[in-house]
Coordinates of N, CA and C in Angstrom, one line a residue:
X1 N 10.5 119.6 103.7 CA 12.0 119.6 104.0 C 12.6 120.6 103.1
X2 N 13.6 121.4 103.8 CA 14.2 122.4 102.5 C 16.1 121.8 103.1
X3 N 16.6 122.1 101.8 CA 17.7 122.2 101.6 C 18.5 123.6 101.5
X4 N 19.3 123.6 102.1 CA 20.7 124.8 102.1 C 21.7 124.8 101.8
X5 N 22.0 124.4 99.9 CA 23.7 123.9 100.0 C 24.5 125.3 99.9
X6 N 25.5 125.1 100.3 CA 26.9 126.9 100.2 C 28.2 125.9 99.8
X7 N 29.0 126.6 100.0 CA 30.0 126.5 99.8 C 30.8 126.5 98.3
X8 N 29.9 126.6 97.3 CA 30.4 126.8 96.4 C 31.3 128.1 96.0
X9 N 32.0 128.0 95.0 CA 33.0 129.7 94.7 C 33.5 129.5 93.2
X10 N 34.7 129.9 93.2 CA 36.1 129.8 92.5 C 37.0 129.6 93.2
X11 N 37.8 128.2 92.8 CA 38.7 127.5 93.1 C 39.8 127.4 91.5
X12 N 41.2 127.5 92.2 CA 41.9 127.5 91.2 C 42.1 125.9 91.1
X13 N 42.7 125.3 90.0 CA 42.7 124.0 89.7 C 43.9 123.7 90.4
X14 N 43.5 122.5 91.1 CA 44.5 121.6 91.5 C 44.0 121.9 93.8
X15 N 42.9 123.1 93.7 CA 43.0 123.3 95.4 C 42.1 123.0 95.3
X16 N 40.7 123.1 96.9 CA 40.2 122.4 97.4 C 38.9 123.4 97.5
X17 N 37.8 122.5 97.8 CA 36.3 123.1 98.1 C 35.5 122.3 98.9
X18 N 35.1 123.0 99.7 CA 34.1 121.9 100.5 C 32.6 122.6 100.2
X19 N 31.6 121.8 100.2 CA 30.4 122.0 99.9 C 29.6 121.6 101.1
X20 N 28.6 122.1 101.6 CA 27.8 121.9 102.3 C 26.1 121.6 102.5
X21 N 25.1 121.2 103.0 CA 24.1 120.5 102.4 C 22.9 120.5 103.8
X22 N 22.6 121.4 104.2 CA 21.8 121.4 105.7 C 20.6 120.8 105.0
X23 N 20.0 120.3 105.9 CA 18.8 119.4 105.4 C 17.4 120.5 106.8
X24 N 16.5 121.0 106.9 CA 16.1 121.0 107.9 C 14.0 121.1 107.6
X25 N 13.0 120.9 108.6 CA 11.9 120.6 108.5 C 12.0 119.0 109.3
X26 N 10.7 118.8 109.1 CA 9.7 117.9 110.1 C 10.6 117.0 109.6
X27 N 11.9 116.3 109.9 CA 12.2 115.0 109.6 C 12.7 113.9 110.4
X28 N 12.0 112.9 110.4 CA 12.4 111.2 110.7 C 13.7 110.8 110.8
X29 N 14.0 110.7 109.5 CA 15.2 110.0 109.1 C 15.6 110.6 107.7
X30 N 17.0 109.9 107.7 CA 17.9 110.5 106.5 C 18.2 109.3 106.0
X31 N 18.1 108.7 104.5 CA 18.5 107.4 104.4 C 19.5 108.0 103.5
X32 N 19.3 108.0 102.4 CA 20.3 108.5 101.7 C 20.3 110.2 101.3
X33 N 21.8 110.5 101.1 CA 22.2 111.9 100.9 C 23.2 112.0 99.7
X34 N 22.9 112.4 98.9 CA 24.0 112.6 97.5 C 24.5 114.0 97.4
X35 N 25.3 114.1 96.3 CA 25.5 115.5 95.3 C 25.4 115.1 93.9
X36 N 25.1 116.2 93.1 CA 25.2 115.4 91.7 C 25.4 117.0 91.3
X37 N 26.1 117.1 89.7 CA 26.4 117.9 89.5 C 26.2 118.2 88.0
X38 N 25.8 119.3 87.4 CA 25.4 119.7 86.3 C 26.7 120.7 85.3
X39 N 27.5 120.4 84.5 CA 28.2 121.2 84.0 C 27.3 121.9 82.9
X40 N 27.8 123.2 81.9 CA 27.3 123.9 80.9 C 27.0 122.7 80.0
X41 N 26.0 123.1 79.4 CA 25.9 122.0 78.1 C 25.7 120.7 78.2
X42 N 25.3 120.1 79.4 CA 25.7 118.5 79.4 C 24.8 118.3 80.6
X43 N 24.8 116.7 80.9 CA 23.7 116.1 81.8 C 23.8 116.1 82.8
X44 N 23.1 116.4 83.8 CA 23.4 116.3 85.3 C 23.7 114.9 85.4
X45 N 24.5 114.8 86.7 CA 25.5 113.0 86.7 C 25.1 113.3 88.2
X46 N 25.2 112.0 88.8 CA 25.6 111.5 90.1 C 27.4 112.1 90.5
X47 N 27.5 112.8 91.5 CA 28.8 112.6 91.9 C 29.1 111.8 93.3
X48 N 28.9 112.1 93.9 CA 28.5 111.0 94.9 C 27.8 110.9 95.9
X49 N 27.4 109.5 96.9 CA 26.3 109.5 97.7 C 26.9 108.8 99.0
X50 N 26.5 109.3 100.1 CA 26.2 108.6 100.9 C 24.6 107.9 101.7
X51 N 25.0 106.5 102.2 CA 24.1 106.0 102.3 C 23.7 105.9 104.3
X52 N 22.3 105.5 105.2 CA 22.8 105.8 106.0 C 23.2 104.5 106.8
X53 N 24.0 103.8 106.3 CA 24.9 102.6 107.2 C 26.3 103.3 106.7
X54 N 26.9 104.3 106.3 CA 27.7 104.8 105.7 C 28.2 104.8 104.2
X55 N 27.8 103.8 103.6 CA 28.4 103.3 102.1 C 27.7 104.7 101.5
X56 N 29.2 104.3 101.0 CA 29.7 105.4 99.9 C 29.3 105.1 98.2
X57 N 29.4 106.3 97.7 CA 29.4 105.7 95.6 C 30.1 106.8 95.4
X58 N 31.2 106.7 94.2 CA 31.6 107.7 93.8 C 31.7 108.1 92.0
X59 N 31.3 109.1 91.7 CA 31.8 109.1 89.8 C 33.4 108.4 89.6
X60 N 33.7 107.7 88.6 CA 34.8 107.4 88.6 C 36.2 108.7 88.8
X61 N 35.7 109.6 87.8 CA 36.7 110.9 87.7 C 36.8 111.6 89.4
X62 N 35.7 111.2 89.9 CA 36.3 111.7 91.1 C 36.7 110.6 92.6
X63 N 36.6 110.0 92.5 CA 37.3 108.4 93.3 C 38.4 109.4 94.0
X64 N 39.0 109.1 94.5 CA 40.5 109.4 95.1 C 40.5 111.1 95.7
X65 N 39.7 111.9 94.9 CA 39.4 113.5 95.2 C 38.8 114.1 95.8
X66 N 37.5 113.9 95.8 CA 36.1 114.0 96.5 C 36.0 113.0 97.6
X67 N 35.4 113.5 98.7 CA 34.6 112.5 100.0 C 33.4 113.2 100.1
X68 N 32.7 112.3 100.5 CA 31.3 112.9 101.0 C 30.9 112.4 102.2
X69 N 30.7 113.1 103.1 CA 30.4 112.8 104.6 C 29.0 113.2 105.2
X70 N 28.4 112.7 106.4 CA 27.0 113.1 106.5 C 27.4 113.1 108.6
X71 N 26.9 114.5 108.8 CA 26.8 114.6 110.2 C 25.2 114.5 110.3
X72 N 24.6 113.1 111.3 CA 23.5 112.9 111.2 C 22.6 113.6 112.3
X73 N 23.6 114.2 113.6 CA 22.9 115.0 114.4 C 22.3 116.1 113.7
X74 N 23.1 117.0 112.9 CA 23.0 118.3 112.0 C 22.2 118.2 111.0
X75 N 22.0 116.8 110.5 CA 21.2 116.9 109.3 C 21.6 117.3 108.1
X76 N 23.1 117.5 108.3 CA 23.7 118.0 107.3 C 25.2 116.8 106.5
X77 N 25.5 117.2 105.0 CA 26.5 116.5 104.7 C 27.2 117.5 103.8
X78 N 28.1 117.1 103.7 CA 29.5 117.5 103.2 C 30.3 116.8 102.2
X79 N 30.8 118.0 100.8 CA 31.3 117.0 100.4 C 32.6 117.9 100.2
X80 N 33.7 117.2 100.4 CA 34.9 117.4 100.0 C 35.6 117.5 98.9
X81 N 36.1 118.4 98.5 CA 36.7 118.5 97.0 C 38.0 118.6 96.7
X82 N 39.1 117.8 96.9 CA 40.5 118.4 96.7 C 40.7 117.9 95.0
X83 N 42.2 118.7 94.9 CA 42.7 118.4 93.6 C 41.6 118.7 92.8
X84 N 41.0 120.0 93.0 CA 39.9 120.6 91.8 C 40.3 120.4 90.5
X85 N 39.3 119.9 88.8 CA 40.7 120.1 88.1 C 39.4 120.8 87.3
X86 N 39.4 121.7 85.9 CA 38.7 122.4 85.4 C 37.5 121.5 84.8
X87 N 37.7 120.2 85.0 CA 36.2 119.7 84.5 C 35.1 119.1 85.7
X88 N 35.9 119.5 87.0 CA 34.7 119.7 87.4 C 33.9 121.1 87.9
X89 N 34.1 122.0 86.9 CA 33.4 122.9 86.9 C 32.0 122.5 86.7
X90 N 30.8 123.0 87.5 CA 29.6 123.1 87.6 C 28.3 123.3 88.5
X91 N 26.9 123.5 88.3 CA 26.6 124.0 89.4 C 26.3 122.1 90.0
X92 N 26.6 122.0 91.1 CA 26.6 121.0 92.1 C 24.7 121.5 92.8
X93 N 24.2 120.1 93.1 CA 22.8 120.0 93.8 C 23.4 118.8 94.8
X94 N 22.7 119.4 96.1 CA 22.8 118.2 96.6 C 20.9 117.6 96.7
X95 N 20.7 116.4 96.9 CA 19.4 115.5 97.1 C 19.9 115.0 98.7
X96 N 18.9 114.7 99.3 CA 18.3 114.1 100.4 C 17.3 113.4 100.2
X97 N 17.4 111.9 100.5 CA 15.9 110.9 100.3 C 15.8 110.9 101.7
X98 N 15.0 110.2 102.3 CA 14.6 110.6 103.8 C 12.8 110.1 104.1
X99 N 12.4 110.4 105.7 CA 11.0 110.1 105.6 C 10.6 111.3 106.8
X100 N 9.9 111.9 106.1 CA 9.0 113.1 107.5 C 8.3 112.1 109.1
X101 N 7.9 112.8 109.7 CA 8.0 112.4 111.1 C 6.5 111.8 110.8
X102 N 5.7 111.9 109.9 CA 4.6 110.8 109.9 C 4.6 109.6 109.0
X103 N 5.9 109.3 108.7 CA 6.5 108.3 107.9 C 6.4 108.7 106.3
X104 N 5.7 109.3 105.9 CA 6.1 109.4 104.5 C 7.2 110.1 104.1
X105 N 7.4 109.3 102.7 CA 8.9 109.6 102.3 C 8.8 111.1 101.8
X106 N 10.6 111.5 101.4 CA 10.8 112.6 101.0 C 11.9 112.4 100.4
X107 N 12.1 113.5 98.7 CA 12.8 113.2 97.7 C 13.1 114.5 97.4
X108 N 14.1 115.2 98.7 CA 14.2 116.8 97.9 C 15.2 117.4 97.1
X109 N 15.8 118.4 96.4 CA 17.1 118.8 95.8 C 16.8 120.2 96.3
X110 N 18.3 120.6 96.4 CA 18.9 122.3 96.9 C 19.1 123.1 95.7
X111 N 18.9 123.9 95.8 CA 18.7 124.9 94.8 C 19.9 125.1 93.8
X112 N 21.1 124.0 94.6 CA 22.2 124.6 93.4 C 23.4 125.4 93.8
X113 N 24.6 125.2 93.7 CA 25.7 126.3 94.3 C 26.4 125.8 93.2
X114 N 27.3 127.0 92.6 CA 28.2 127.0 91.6 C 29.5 127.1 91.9
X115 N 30.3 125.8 90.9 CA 31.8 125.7 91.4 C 32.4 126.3 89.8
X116 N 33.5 126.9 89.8 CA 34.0 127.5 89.0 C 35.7 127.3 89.2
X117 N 36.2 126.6 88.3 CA 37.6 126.3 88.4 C 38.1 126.9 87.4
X118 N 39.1 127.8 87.7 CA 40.2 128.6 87.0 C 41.6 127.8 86.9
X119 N 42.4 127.9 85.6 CA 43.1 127.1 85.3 C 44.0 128.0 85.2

């Protein structure tokens, strides 16, 4: 299974980004789909997941900002970014857990797209 995340850029603080996450290869099912995000200097975190009955998780700092959605025909999800603020500058991964079409599981990450917020 490979991943395709885009959507990343420069956003000024306070506007919006959407991120994108194509999932494609021999696959089953999608169970769960995250983003998680790595700023300079510091630990990659969970930002948020969706699951496939739809439940949601979110980092606290972004609750109310961020959505994350999954179009399960496309294979793909999305995460929504409004009210950028400069700390969430970083490069964003999205994961895919999932199972290939001979039932074994699958635990992949995308290569990474970088967000950059200007203040």
């Amino acid at each position: 299974v490979q991943l395709q995340a885009s959507g990343g850029g420069l956003v000024q603080a306070g506007g919006t980004l959407r991120l994108s996450c194509a999932a494609s290869g021999p696959i089953l099912g999608i169970v769960n789909e995250a983003w998680h995000r790595q700023p300079p200097g510091k630990q990659r975190e969970l930002v948020a997941m969706v699951a496939n009955d739809g439940s949601t998780n979110y980092l606290d700092s972004v609750k109310g900002r961020f959505t994350i959605s999954r179009d399960n025909a496309k294979n793909t999800n999305y995460l929504q970014m409004n009210n950028v603020n400069p700390e969430d500058a970083a490069t964003y991964y999205c994961n895919v857990i999932g199972r290939y079409y001979n039932g074994r599981p699958f635990d992949t990450w995308g290569q990474g797209t970088q967000v950059t917020v200007s203040s």
